[in-house]
Coordinates of C-alpha atoms in Angstrom, one line a residue:
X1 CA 0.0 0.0 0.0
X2 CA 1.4 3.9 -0.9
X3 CA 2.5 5.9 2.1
X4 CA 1.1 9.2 1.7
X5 CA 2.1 12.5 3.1
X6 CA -1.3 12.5 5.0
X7 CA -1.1 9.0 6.7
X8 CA 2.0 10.0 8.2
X9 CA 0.8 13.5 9.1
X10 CA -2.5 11.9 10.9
X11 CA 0.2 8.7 12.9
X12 CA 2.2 11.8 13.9
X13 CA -0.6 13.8 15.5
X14 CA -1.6 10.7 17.2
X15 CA 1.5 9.5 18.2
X16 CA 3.6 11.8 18.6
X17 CA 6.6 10.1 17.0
X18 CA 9.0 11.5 14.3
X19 CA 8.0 11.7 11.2
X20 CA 10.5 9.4 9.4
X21 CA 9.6 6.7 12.7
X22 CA 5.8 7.4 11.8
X23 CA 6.6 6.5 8.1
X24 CA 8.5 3.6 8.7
X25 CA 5.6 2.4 11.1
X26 CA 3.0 2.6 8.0
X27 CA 5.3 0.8 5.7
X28 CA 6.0 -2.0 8.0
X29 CA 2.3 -2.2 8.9
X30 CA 0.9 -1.8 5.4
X31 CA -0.3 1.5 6.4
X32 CA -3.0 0.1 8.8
X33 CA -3.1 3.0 11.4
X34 CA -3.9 1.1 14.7
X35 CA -1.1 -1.5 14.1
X36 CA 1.2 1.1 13.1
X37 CA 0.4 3.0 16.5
X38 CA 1.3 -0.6 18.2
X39 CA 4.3 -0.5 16.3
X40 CA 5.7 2.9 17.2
X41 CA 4.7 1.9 21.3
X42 CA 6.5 -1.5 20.9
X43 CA 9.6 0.5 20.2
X44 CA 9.0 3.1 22.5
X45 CA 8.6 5.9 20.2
X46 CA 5.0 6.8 21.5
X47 CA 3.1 7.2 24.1
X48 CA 0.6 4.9 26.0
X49 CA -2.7 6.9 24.8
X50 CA -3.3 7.9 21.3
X51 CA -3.7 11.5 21.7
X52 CA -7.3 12.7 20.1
X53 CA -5.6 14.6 17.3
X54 CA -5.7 18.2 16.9
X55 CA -8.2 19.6 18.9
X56 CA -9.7 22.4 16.7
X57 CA -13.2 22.4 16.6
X58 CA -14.6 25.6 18.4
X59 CA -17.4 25.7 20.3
X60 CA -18.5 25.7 23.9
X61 CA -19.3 23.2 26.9
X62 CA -22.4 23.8 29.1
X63 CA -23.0 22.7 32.5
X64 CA -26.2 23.2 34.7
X65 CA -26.8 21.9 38.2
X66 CA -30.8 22.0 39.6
X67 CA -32.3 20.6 42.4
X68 CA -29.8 21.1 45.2
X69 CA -27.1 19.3 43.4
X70 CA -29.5 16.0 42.3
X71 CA -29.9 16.6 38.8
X72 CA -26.9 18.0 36.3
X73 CA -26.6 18.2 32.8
X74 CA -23.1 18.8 30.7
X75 CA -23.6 19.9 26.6
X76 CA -21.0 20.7 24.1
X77 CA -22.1 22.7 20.7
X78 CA -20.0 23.3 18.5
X79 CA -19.4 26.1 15.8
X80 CA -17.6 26.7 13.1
X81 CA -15.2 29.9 14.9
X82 CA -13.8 31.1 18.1
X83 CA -15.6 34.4 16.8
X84 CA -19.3 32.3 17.2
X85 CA -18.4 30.5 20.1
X86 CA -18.1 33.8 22.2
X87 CA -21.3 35.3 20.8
X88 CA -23.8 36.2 23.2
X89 CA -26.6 35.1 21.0
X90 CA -24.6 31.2 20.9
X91 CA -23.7 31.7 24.6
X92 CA -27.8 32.2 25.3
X93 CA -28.8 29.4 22.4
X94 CA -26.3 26.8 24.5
X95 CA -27.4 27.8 28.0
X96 CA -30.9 26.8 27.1
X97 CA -29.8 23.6 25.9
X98 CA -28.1 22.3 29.0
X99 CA -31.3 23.7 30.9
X100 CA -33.5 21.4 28.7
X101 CA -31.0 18.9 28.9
X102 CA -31.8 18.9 32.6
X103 CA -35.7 18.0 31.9
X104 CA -35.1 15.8 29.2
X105 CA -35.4 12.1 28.8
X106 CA -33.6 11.7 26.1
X107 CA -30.4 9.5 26.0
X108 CA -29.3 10.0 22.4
X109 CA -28.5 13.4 20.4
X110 CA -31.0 12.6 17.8
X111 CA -34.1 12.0 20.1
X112 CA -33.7 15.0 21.6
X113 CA -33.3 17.1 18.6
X114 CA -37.1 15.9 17.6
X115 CA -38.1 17.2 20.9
X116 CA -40.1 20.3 21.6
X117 CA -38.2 23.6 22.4
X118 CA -38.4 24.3 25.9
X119 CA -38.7 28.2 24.9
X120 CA -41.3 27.5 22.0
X121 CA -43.4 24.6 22.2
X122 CA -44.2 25.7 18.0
X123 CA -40.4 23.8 17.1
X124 CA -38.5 21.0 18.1
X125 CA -35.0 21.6 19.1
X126 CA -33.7 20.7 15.8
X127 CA -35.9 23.9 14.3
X128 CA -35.0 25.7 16.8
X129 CA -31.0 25.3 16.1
X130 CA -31.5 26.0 12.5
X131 CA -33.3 29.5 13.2
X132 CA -30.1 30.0 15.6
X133 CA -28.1 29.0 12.4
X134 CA -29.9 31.4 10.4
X135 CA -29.5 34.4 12.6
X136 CA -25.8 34.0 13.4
X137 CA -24.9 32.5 9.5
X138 CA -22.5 29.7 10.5
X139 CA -23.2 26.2 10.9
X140 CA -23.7 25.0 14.7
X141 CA -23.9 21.6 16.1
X142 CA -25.1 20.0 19.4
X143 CA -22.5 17.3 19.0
X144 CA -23.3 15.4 22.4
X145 CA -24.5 15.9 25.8
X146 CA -24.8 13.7 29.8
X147 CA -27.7 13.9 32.5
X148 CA -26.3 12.2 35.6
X149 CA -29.3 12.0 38.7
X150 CA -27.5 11.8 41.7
X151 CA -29.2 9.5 44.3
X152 CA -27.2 9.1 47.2
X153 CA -24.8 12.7 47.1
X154 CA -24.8 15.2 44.9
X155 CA -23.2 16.7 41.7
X156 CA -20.7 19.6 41.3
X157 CA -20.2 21.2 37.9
X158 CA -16.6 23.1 36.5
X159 CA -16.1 25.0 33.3
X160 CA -12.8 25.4 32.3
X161 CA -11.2 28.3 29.9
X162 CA -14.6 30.1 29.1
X163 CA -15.7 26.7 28.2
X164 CA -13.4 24.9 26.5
X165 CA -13.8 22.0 28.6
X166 CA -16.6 21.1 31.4
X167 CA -17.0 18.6 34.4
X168 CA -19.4 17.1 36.1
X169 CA -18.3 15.1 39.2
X170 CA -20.7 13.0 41.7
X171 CA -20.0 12.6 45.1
X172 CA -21.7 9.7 47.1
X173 CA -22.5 11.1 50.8
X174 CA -25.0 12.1 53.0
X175 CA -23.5 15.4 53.9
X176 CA -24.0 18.3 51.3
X177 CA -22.5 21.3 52.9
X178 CA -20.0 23.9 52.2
X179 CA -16.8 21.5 53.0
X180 CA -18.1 18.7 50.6
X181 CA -19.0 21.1 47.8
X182 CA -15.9 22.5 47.7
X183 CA -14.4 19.4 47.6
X184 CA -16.4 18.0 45.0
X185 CA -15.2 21.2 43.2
X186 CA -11.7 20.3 43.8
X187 CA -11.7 17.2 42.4
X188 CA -13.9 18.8 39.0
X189 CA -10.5 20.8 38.7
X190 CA -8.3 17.7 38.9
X191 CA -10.3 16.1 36.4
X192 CA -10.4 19.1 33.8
X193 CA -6.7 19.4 34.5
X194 CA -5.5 15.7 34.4
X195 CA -7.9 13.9 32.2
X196 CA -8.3 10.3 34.1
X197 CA -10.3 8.1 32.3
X198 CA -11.8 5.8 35.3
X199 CA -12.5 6.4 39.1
X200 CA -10.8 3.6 40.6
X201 CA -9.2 0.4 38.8
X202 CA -12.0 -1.9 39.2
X203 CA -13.6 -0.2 36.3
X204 CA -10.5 -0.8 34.0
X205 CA -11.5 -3.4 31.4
X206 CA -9.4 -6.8 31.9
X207 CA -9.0 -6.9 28.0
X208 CA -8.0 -3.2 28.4
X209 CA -5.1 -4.2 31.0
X210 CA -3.9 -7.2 28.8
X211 CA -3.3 -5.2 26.1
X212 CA -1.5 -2.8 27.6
X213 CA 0.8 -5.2 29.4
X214 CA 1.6 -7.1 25.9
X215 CA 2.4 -3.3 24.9
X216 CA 4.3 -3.1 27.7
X217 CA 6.6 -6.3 27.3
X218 CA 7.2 -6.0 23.5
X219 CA 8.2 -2.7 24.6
X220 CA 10.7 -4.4 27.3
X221 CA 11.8 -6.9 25.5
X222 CA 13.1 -4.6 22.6
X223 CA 15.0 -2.2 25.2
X224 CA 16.0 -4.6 27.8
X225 CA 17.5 -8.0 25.4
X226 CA 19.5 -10.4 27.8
X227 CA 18.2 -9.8 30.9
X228 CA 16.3 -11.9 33.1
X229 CA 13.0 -12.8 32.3
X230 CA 11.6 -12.3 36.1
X231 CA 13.3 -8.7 35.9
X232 CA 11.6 -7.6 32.8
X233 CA 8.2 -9.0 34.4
X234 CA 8.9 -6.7 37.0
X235 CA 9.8 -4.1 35.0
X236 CA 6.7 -4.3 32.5
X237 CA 4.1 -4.4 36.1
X238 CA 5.9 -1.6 37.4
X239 CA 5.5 0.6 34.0
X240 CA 1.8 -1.1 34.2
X241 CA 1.2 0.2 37.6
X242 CA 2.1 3.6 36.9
X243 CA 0.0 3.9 34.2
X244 CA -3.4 2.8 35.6
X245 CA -2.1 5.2 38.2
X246 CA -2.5 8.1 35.8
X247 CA -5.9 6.8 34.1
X248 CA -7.8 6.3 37.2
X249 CA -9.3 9.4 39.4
X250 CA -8.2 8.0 42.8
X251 CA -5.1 7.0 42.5
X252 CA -3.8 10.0 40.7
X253 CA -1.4 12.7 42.7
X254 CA -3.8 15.4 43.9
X255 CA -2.6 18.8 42.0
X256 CA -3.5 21.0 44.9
X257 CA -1.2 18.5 47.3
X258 CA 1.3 16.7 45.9
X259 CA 1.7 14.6 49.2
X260 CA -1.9 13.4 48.7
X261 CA -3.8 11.3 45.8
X262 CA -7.1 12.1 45.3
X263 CA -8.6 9.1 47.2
X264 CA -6.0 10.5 50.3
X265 CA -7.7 13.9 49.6
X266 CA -11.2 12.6 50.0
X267 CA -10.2 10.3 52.8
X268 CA -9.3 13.4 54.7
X269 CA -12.5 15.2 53.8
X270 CA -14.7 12.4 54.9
X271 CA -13.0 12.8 58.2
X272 CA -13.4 16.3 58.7
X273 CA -17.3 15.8 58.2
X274 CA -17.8 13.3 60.3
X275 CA -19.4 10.8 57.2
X276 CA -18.2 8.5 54.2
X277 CA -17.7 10.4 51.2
X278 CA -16.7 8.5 48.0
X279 CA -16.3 9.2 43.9
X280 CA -19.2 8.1 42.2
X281 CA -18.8 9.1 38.6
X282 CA -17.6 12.2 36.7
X283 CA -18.0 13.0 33.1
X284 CA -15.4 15.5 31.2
X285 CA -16.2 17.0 27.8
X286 CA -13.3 19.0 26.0
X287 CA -14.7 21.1 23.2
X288 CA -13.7 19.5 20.2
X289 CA -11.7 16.9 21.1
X290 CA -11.5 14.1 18.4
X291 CA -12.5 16.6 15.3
X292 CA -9.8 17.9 13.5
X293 CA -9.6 20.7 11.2
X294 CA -7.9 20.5 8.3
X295 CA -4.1 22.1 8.5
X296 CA -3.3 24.0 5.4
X297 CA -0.1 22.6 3.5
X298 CA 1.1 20.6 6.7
X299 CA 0.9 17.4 4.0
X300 CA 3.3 19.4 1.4
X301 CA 5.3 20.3 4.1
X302 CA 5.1 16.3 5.4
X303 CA 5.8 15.5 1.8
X304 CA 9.1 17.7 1.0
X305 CA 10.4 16.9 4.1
X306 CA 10.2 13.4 3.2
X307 CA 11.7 13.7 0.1
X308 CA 14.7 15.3 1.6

């Protein structure tokens, strides 16, 4: 299969690996994109998590929090410029999308664009986002949006950057006060900030871990030939620990403490109010993240490069 300038641009946003390591990745894989991804990890050249790509969709999240902290809602819509995106006519249109959100039933985007609009019973939502289209004249996009119903706690909201990225984070307790609020806020920081993917490592999936370990030991095995294979077990757990550490909430290093982890942090909250206090769930949207926009003449520049 031909290499193009594109395939490699695309392996190197995901990767980021070299761009002669990315091309020599396609070749030997026959330019099949997840195996040359394995490829580059096995010989160390990228890193555990293919990153999203370039995040350049514009756009805003939306979070709303009713009923004392039981019901919250998180939205992203997109449009087509950061010029939009700070519009107070957008800003309004998304604001009363997260507050239907909040009422809806809807678990899918396209059931709830057939709904009615909460502000005009006349139109569904999906009239009512062409109108906004209309009036602003650039394409917009409710690309995706959570409820979470909090039964036993409550939920805390974040927006980060004017809205680049939102969280949502629920918090199992039966104390909803000033000292568990802020906390809950706390940890929405650390999950804007930090990105886990998981609360704790029981949620991992085991096919999830086995991969990653076979990842891991091709990955030892290329750097580490000769020596024993007990110390390169060791070696490939240890490198295994560390990065489960980083995917799940509770075991990460708590940015406002760097003697805590987050469970630590909680721990110590729980104490101070006199009840158990415990992670539920959390949800974090990033505005854009996995839609790229296309880079003009980043392939011809891929493409001279690699012809020098």
């Amino acid at each position: 299969m031909a290499i193009t300038a594109a395939m490699v641009k695309d392996l190197r946003d995901m990767t980021g690996a070299g761009m002669m390591d990315c091309k020599k990745a396609l070749a030997a894989t026959d330019g099949d994109m997840d195996k040359a991804v394995e490829f580059l990890r096995e010989k160390g050249l990228a890193a555990a998590e293919k990153k999203a790509g370039r995040i350049a969709a514009e756009g805003v999240c939306e979070t709303a929090v009713a009923e004392g902290g039981k019901v919250a809602a998180i939205v992203e819509v997109n449009s087509e410029t950061d010029f939009v995106a700070k519009n107070e006519t957008f800003r309004n249109f998304v604001t009363a999308v997260v507050n239907q959100v909040i009422t809806s039933d809807s678990t899918d985007t396209e059931s709830f664009l057939a709904e009615k609009w909460s502000l005009d019973s006349s139109k569904t939502v999906k009239e009512e986002l062409s109108s906004q289209i209309a009036v602003i004249g650039e394409n917009m996009n409710i690309r995706r949006f959570q409820k979470v119903v909090a039964e036993n706690g409550f939920v805390e909201s974040y927006i980060h950057g004017g809205g680049r990225i939102g969280v949502l984070v629920e918090l199992e307790t039966s104390v909803n006060n000033e000292v568990t609020r802020e906390a809950a806020k706390n940890v929405a920081m650390q999950i804007a900030a930090i990105a886990p993917k998981y609360v704790q490592r029981t949620e991992i999936p085991a096919d999830y871990i086995e991969h990653e370990r076979e990842i891991l030991k091709a990955q030892a095995m290329n750097e580490n030939t000769g020596k024993p294979e007990n110390i390169i077990e060791k070696m490939i757990e240890g490198r295994l620990n560390k990065e489960l550490k980083e995917i799940c909430l509770v075991d990460q290093v708590y940015v406002k403490d760097g003697d805590l982890t987050v469970q630590k942090y909680i721990d110590s909250v729980a104490k101070e109010v006199g009840a158990p206090v415990a992670i539920k769930s959390f949800v974090r949207f990033e505005t854009g993240e996995g839609i790229e926009k296309k880079t003009e003449n980043f392939a011809e520049e891929v493409a001279k490069q690699m012809g020098n």
